[in-house]
Coordinates of C-alpha atoms and ligand atoms in Angstrom, one line a residue:
M36 CA -15.8 68.0 64.2
N37 CA -17.6 65.5 62.2
A38 CA -16.4 62.4 60.4
S39 CA -16.7 64.1 56.8
T40 CA -13.7 65.9 57.8
H41 CA -11.6 63.4 59.2
V42 CA -8.7 62.1 56.2
S43 CA -9.2 58.4 56.0
P44 CA -6.4 56.2 57.7
D45 CA -5.9 54.4 54.1
E46 CA -4.4 58.3 53.0
I47 CA -3.0 58.6 56.0
R48 CA -1.0 55.4 55.6
S49 CA 0.0 56.3 52.2
L50 CA 1.2 59.3 53.3
F51 CA 3.4 57.9 56.0
A52 CA 4.8 55.4 53.6
Q53 CA 5.7 58.1 51.2
A54 CA 7.4 59.6 54.2
M55 CA 9.3 56.9 55.6
S56 CA 10.9 55.8 52.2
R57 CA 12.2 59.4 51.5
M58 CA 13.6 59.4 55.2
Y59 CA 14.9 55.4 54.5
R60 CA 16.5 56.7 50.9
D61 CA 18.3 59.9 53.1
E62 CA 19.4 57.7 55.5
V63 CA 20.7 54.7 53.3
P64 CA 21.6 55.8 49.8
L65 CA 21.6 52.0 48.4
Y66 CA 18.1 51.9 49.3
G67 CA 17.3 54.2 46.4
T68 CA 19.6 52.2 44.1
L69 CA 17.3 49.0 45.0
M70 CA 14.1 51.2 44.1
E71 CA 15.6 52.1 40.8
L72 CA 16.3 48.6 40.3
V73 CA 13.3 47.3 41.4
A74 CA 11.4 49.7 38.8
E75 CA 13.6 48.5 36.0
V76 CA 12.8 44.9 36.5
N77 CA 9.3 45.5 36.9
A78 CA 8.5 47.5 33.7
A79 CA 10.7 45.1 31.7
T80 CA 8.7 41.9 33.6
L81 CA 5.6 43.7 32.3
A82 CA 6.5 44.6 29.3
G83 CA 7.5 40.8 28.4
D84 CA 4.4 39.2 29.8
P85 CA 0.8 40.9 29.1
A86 CA -1.0 38.4 31.0
L87 CA 0.9 39.1 33.9
A88 CA 0.0 42.7 33.4
G89 CA -3.6 41.8 33.4
R90 CA -3.9 39.5 36.1
L91 CA -2.2 42.1 38.2
Q92 CA -4.7 44.8 37.1
R93 CA -7.7 42.3 38.0
S94 CA -6.6 41.8 41.5
D95 CA -5.7 45.2 41.9
A96 CA -2.1 45.0 42.4
L97 CA -0.8 47.3 39.4
D98 CA -1.5 50.4 40.8
R99 CA 0.1 49.7 44.3
L100 CA 2.7 47.7 42.8
D101 CA 5.5 51.4 42.7
E102 CA 4.2 51.9 46.3
E103 CA 4.5 48.9 47.7
R104 CA 6.8 48.2 50.6
H105 CA 7.2 46.4 53.9
G106 CA 9.7 47.9 56.4
A107 CA 10.8 46.2 60.3
I108 CA 11.4 47.7 63.4
R109 CA 12.3 45.8 66.8
V110 CA 11.0 47.0 70.0
G111 CA 12.0 46.6 73.7
T112 CA 8.6 46.5 75.8
P113 CA 5.2 46.0 76.0
R114 CA 4.3 49.2 76.3
E115 CA 6.4 50.2 73.5
L116 CA 4.5 47.3 71.2
A117 CA 1.1 48.4 72.5
T118 CA 1.6 52.2 71.9
L119 CA 2.9 51.3 68.5
R120 CA -0.5 49.0 68.0
R121 CA -2.4 51.9 68.4
M122 CA -0.6 54.7 66.2
F123 CA -0.5 52.4 63.4
A124 CA -4.5 51.8 63.9
V125 CA -4.3 56.0 62.9
M126 CA -3.5 54.5 59.5
G127 CA -5.7 51.2 59.3
M128 CA -3.0 48.8 60.1
V129 CA -4.0 45.8 62.7
P130 CA -1.6 43.4 63.8
V131 CA -1.9 39.9 61.7
G132 CA -0.3 36.5 62.7
Y133 CA 2.0 35.4 65.4
Y134 CA 6.0 34.9 64.4
D135 CA 7.9 33.2 66.9
L136 CA 11.7 33.8 66.0
A137 CA 12.9 32.2 69.4
V138 CA 13.0 29.0 67.6
A139 CA 15.4 29.7 65.1
G140 CA 18.1 31.3 67.3
V141 CA 16.6 34.7 67.4
P142 CA 14.9 36.3 71.0
V143 CA 12.2 37.8 69.5
H144 CA 8.3 37.2 68.7
A145 CA 6.4 39.3 66.1
T146 CA 3.5 40.3 64.5
A147 CA 3.0 42.2 60.7
F148 CA 0.9 45.4 61.3
R149 CA -1.3 46.1 57.8
P150 CA -4.5 46.5 56.3
V151 CA -7.0 43.8 55.9
D152 CA -9.6 44.4 53.6
A153 CA -9.4 44.1 49.7
A154 CA -9.9 48.1 49.2
A155 CA -7.4 49.1 51.4
L156 CA -4.7 46.8 50.7
A157 CA -5.5 48.2 46.6
R158 CA -4.8 51.5 48.2
N159 CA -1.8 50.8 49.8
P160 CA -0.7 47.5 51.2
F161 CA 2.5 48.8 53.6
R162 CA 3.4 46.7 56.3
V163 CA 5.5 47.0 59.3
F164 CA 7.3 43.4 60.4
T165 CA 7.4 44.5 64.3
S166 CA 9.5 42.2 66.6
L167 CA 9.4 42.9 70.6
L168 CA 12.7 41.8 72.1
R169 CA 12.4 38.8 74.8
L170 CA 14.5 39.9 77.9
E171 CA 13.4 36.9 79.6
L172 CA 16.1 35.2 77.2
I173 CA 19.2 36.6 78.5
E174 CA 20.7 34.4 80.7
D175 CA 22.8 36.8 82.8
A176 CA 20.3 38.3 85.5
A177 CA 22.1 41.6 86.0
L178 CA 22.4 42.4 82.5
R179 CA 18.7 41.5 81.8
E180 CA 18.0 43.7 84.5
E181 CA 20.2 46.3 83.3
A182 CA 18.9 46.0 79.9
A183 CA 15.0 46.4 81.1
R184 CA 16.1 49.6 83.5
I185 CA 17.8 51.2 80.3
L186 CA 14.6 50.3 77.8
D187 CA 11.9 51.6 80.8
A188 CA 13.7 54.6 80.9
R189 CA 13.5 55.7 77.5
E190 CA 10.5 57.2 75.1
I191 CA 10.4 56.3 71.6
F192 CA 7.3 58.4 70.7
T193 CA 6.9 62.2 70.3
P194 CA 4.3 63.6 73.0
R195 CA 2.6 65.2 69.8
A196 CA 2.4 61.7 68.4
L197 CA 0.9 60.3 71.6
E198 CA -1.8 63.4 71.5
L199 CA -2.5 63.0 68.0
T200 CA -3.2 59.2 68.7
E201 CA -5.6 59.6 71.5
R202 CA -7.3 62.5 69.0
F203 CA -8.3 59.8 66.9
E204 CA -9.2 57.2 69.5
Q205 CA -11.4 59.6 70.8
A206 CA -13.0 61.3 67.5
G207 CA -12.7 58.3 65.5
G208 CA -10.6 60.1 62.8
L209 CA -8.2 63.1 62.3
S210 CA -8.3 66.2 60.2
A211 CA -6.3 66.9 57.5
E212 CA -4.0 69.0 59.4
D213 CA -3.9 66.4 62.6
A214 CA -2.9 63.8 59.7
G215 CA 0.0 65.7 58.5
T216 CA 1.4 66.4 61.8
F217 CA 0.6 62.8 62.7
V218 CA 2.8 61.4 59.6
T219 CA 5.5 64.0 60.8
E220 CA 5.8 63.2 64.6
A221 CA 5.2 59.4 64.0
L222 CA 8.0 59.2 61.8
E223 CA 10.4 60.6 64.7
T224 CA 10.1 57.4 66.1
F225 CA 11.8 55.5 63.0
R226 CA 14.4 57.5 62.5
W227 CA 18.5 56.7 63.1
H228 CA 20.0 57.7 65.9
S229 CA 23.7 57.4 65.6
E230 CA 24.4 58.0 69.1
A231 CA 24.4 55.4 71.6
T232 CA 22.5 55.4 74.8
V233 CA 24.6 53.5 76.9
S234 CA 28.5 53.5 77.5
H235 CA 30.6 51.3 75.1
A236 CA 31.2 48.7 77.9
A237 CA 27.6 47.9 78.1
Y238 CA 26.9 47.6 74.2
Q239 CA 30.0 45.5 74.0
A240 CA 27.9 43.2 77.2
L241 CA 24.7 43.5 75.2
L242 CA 26.1 42.5 71.9
S243 CA 27.7 39.6 73.2
A244 CA 24.3 38.4 74.5
H245 CA 22.9 38.9 71.5
R246 CA 23.7 41.3 68.7
L247 CA 20.2 41.9 68.3
I248 CA 19.7 43.0 72.3
A249 CA 22.5 45.7 71.4
D250 CA 20.1 47.0 68.6
V251 CA 17.1 47.1 70.5
V252 CA 18.4 48.4 73.8
C253 CA 21.2 50.6 73.1
F254 CA 19.6 53.2 70.9
R255 CA 17.1 56.2 71.5
G256 CA 14.3 55.0 69.3
P257 CA 13.4 51.6 67.2
H258 CA 15.1 52.7 64.0
I259 CA 13.4 51.2 60.7
N260 CA 16.2 48.7 59.6
H261 CA 15.0 47.7 56.2
L262 CA 12.3 49.0 53.6
T263 CA 11.5 46.2 51.2
P264 CA 10.1 47.0 47.4
R265 CA 7.9 44.3 45.4
T266 CA 9.5 42.7 42.3
L267 CA 7.6 40.6 39.9
D268 CA 11.2 39.0 39.2
I269 CA 13.2 38.1 42.1
D270 CA 15.5 35.9 40.2
A271 CA 16.2 39.1 37.5
A272 CA 16.6 41.5 40.6
Q273 CA 19.2 38.9 42.4
H274 CA 20.9 39.0 39.4
A275 CA 20.8 42.8 38.8
M276 CA 21.9 43.5 42.2
Q277 CA 25.0 41.4 41.8
A278 CA 26.0 43.3 38.8
R279 CA 26.1 46.5 40.2
G280 CA 28.3 44.9 42.9
I281 CA 25.8 45.3 45.8
D282 CA 26.6 42.3 48.5
A283 CA 23.8 40.1 48.1
K284 CA 22.6 37.3 50.4
A285 CA 23.8 34.1 49.1
V286 CA 20.1 32.7 48.6
I287 CA 16.6 33.5 48.1
E288 CA 14.4 32.8 50.9
G289 CA 11.0 30.8 50.5
P290 CA 10.0 28.3 47.9
P291 CA 11.9 28.0 44.4
R292 CA 11.1 30.3 41.0
R293 CA 7.9 28.7 39.7
R294 CA 5.3 29.4 37.1
C295 CA 2.7 30.3 39.6
P296 CA 4.7 32.0 42.1
I297 CA 3.6 31.0 45.8
L298 CA 3.9 32.9 49.3
L299 CA 7.0 35.4 49.6
R300 CA 10.5 35.2 47.9
Q301 CA 13.0 37.3 49.7
T302 CA 16.7 38.4 49.1
S303 CA 18.7 41.2 50.8
F304 CA 21.8 43.2 50.8
K305 CA 23.8 42.8 53.8
A306 CA 23.7 45.6 56.6
L307 CA 26.0 48.4 56.4
Q308 CA 28.4 48.8 59.1
E309 CA 27.6 52.6 60.4
P310 CA 29.6 54.8 62.8
V311 CA 28.1 55.4 66.2
R312 CA 29.1 57.5 69.2
F313 CA 29.2 56.7 72.5
P314 CA 28.3 59.1 75.3
A315 CA 31.4 61.6 76.1
G316 CA 33.8 60.7 78.6
D317 CA 33.8 57.2 77.5
S318 CA 36.8 55.3 77.2
R319 CA 36.3 54.4 73.5
D320 CA 33.6 57.5 72.4
T321 CA 33.1 55.7 68.7
G322 CA 32.3 52.3 67.2
T323 CA 30.3 50.6 64.8
H324 CA 26.8 49.3 64.5
T325 CA 25.5 46.3 62.2
A326 CA 21.7 46.6 62.0
R327 CA 19.9 48.1 58.6
F328 CA 19.9 46.7 55.4
G329 CA 18.2 46.4 52.2
E330 CA 16.0 43.7 50.8
I331 CA 13.6 42.7 48.0
E332 CA 11.0 40.6 47.8
Q333 CA 8.7 38.9 45.5
R334 CA 4.9 37.9 46.5
G335 CA 2.7 35.1 45.2
L336 CA -0.4 33.0 45.7
A337 CA -1.5 33.0 49.4
L338 CA -1.6 29.3 50.6
T339 CA -4.8 28.2 52.4
P340 CA -4.0 26.1 55.7
K341 CA -3.4 22.9 53.1
G342 CA -1.3 24.1 50.6
R343 CA 0.8 25.7 53.7
A344 CA 1.1 22.6 55.3
L345 CA 2.7 21.5 52.0
Y346 CA 4.8 24.2 51.6
D347 CA 6.5 23.5 55.4
E348 CA 6.9 20.0 54.5
L349 CA 8.7 20.5 51.4
L350 CA 10.7 23.5 52.8
A351 CA 11.7 21.4 55.8
R352 CA 12.7 18.5 53.1
A353 CA 14.7 20.5 51.2
R354 CA 16.4 22.1 54.5
D355 CA 16.8 18.5 55.9
A356 CA 18.2 17.0 53.1
G357 CA 22.1 17.8 53.7
G358 CA 21.3 18.8 56.9
A359 CA 22.8 22.2 56.0
G360 CA 19.7 24.2 56.3
S361 CA 19.4 26.5 53.4
T362 CA 23.6 26.9 52.8
G363 CA 25.3 24.7 50.6
D364 CA 25.8 25.4 47.0
D365 CA 23.2 22.3 46.3
Y366 CA 20.5 23.9 48.2
G367 CA 19.1 25.6 45.0
A368 CA 18.7 21.9 43.6
R369 CA 17.5 20.5 46.7
L370 CA 14.6 23.2 46.6
T371 CA 13.1 22.2 43.0
A372 CA 13.4 18.7 43.6
A373 CA 11.7 19.1 46.8
F374 CA 9.3 21.2 45.3
A375 CA 8.2 19.2 42.2
D376 CA 5.6 18.0 44.9
F377 CA 4.0 21.0 44.7
P378 CA 1.3 22.0 41.8
D379 CA 2.6 24.2 39.4
D380 CA -0.6 25.7 37.7
D381 CA -3.5 27.7 38.8
D382 CA -6.3 25.6 37.7
T383 CA -5.0 22.6 40.3
L384 CA -4.1 24.8 43.2
R385 CA -7.7 26.4 43.1
R386 CA -9.3 22.8 42.5
E387 CA -6.9 21.0 45.1
G388 CA -7.8 23.9 47.5
L389 CA -3.9 24.8 47.8
G390 CA -4.6 28.5 47.6
Y391 CA -7.0 31.3 47.4
Y392 CA -8.2 32.8 44.5
R393 CA -10.4 36.0 43.9
Y394 CA -13.1 35.6 41.3
A395 CA -14.7 38.1 38.3
L396 CA -17.1 38.2 36.0
T397 CA -15.7 38.5 32.5
E398 CA -17.2 40.9 30.1
A399 CA -19.1 37.9 28.7
G400 CA -20.1 36.9 32.3
R401 CA -21.6 40.6 33.1
A402 CA -23.4 40.4 29.8
D403 CA -25.3 37.0 30.3
P404 CA -25.9 37.0 34.5
A405 CA -28.6 34.2 33.6
A406 CA -25.7 31.6 32.6
V407 CA -23.4 32.5 35.3
A408 CA -26.3 31.8 37.6
A409 CA -26.7 28.2 35.9
T410 CA -23.6 26.9 36.0
T411 CA -20.9 25.9 39.1
V412 CA -17.9 28.3 39.0
D413 CA -15.6 25.7 37.3
E414 CA -18.1 25.9 34.5
A415 CA -18.2 29.7 34.6
I416 CA -14.5 29.5 34.4
A417 CA -14.4 26.9 31.4
A418 CA -17.1 29.1 29.8
G419 CA -15.1 31.9 29.8
L420 CA -17.8 34.0 32.0
V421 CA -15.8 34.0 35.4
T422 CA -12.1 34.5 35.8
A423 CA -10.0 33.3 38.9
D424 CA -7.2 35.0 39.8
P425 CA -4.6 34.4 42.8
V426 CA -5.2 36.1 46.3
V427 CA -1.6 37.9 47.1
Y428 CA 0.0 36.9 50.0
E429 CA 0.2 40.2 52.1
D430 CA 2.4 38.2 55.3
F431 CA 5.7 36.9 56.2
L432 CA 7.5 33.4 56.4
P433 CA 9.0 32.7 59.7
V434 CA 11.8 30.5 58.6
S435 CA 12.7 33.5 55.9
A436 CA 12.4 35.7 58.4
A437 CA 14.6 33.9 60.7
G438 CA 17.1 33.7 57.8
I439 CA 17.2 37.4 57.0
F440 CA 17.7 38.4 61.1
Q441 CA 20.5 36.0 60.5
S442 CA 22.4 37.0 57.8
N443 CA 21.7 40.8 58.6
L444 CA 22.6 41.0 62.3
G445 CA 26.5 41.1 61.2
G446 CA 27.8 38.0 62.5
D447 CA 27.7 34.2 61.9
E448 CA 26.5 33.6 65.7
Q449 CA 23.7 30.4 66.0
R450 CA 22.1 30.5 69.0
A451 CA 19.5 28.1 70.2
Y452 CA 16.7 29.1 72.3
A453 CA 14.6 26.5 73.9
A454 CA 11.6 28.6 74.5
Q455 CA 8.5 27.8 73.4
A456 CA 6.1 30.1 71.3
H457 CA 4.1 32.5 73.3
Q458 CA 1.4 34.1 71.7
A459 CA -0.8 34.4 74.9
A460 CA 2.2 36.8 76.3
F461 CA 2.9 38.5 73.0
E462 CA -1.0 39.4 72.9
D463 CA -0.8 40.5 76.5
A464 CA 1.9 43.2 75.7
L465 CA 0.1 44.3 72.5
G466 CA -3.0 44.7 74.1
A467 CA -5.1 42.5 71.9
R468 CA -5.3 39.8 70.2
V469 CA -3.6 39.0 66.9
H470 CA -5.4 38.6 63.6
D471 CA -5.8 35.3 61.7
P472 CA -4.1 35.5 58.3
F473 CA -5.9 32.6 56.7
E474 CA -9.4 34.3 58.0
I475 CA -8.2 37.6 56.2
Y476 CA -7.8 35.5 52.8
A477 CA -10.7 33.3 53.1
A478 CA -13.1 36.3 53.4
I479 CA -11.7 38.0 50.2
E480 CA -11.9 35.0 48.6
R481 CA -15.5 34.6 49.9
D482 CA -16.8 38.1 49.1
S483 CA -15.6 37.5 45.4
R484 CA -17.4 34.4 45.1
L485 CA -20.5 36.2 46.4
A486 CA -19.9 39.1 43.9
L487 CA -20.5 36.7 41.2
H488 CA -24.3 36.4 41.7
A489 CA -24.7 40.0 43.0
P490 CA -27.5 42.0 41.2
A491 CA -25.5 44.2 38.1
R492 CA -24.8 47.7 39.2
Ligands
OOG765 C1 12.5 41.2 60.9 C2 13.1 40.5 59.7 C3 11.7 40.0 59.0 C4 11.1 40.0 56.6 O1 10.7 40.3 55.6 O2 10.9 38.7 56.8 C5 11.3 40.5 57.9 C6 14.0 42.2 61.2 O3 14.9 42.0 60.9 O4 14.0 43.2 62.1 O5 11.4 41.2 57.8
NI766 NI1 11.8 42.4 55.5

């Protein structure tokens, strides 16, 4: 089979994202409600803001919007993580970024599998936040060993999915028929199983070590625990959730509302309490498990290291004032006050090097390449020859992720793990290095700048 008969990884990713969305809507009907609500908010926002519509169109974000979402899973062993890496590669998704959640009391570290180049992102930016349990953080040695034994004995991939992943690696692609089978088989790994694989007593013991440990260890697979659509106005979406009586998280994670959205703002609805069965013969053969939830997000400008440092500083200021983290009735006001020090117009953000921008010729610029060549980018923008639109942030935020984890584990426990970030250990488990998100954004900006002076096609 030659390369021309291979389906592109972008196509496989789109098929997979659609199949996952259908499956999750069947599993968690409230997710279907979220999607409707987000579609309504987005339509209303675009209708009321033609400039936004134009900007999204120029940065390829408009067409992908309805299909855009991220999911999250949690796995238990290096082999599971490394195999997922190979499966995601079939769909053009690579590990980007390292997130240490142990500092926030969640015993995992994580990466995001996602496409990286501009064309692939424009086609479908589907991402999966993937966490690896850090068993070494379970203090009780007997419990730790039991968890390791249970995890080592399970197989979360179907034989066919493994076989097709190998075929992809050897042949450099999959035929349309194999791609279809791959999507169906890969989906099995992410399905919810309402039967626990361990006794009720073992479940309880793992649950009291940490609720997340029970979630990872006690089931046949790493069920997808949420799928998040992208809204253009998260405050409107949050109100719409509340208006429909959905049990939304109290605060929106991330930066405050601004004229120029930066990074990522997220909110979620509380996880469902779902019935689970324990193996027959158990003294208690039914119970409930809390893991799956719904989330909505708004994405804004990708920040440079300088912008990100400022973001981290201001967020810490807002959280530390009052010493209450992101709780308390005045958190919104503290956040707004702290972020008054973050410039809120695109021109300043761009000129001060706080965010990444994507440059493009206007019609006037295309008509007059000599004028573009003779001016600096700033002059060309002022003269209406060039536009600079925000590069969308495609990644996650560790403080927000910790807040999402905590609000959805169904308990109010707070645990502190003294562990150091362990990127090297994570990469060993993954079997690869994670990509640096800043490099990816910088390349998108640089390529767009170079293209301004490319000969007209
Ligand atoms: C992942 C939580 C992180 C986000 O959007 O920050 C996340 C999880 O709960 O497994 O999805
Ligand atoms: Ni999420």
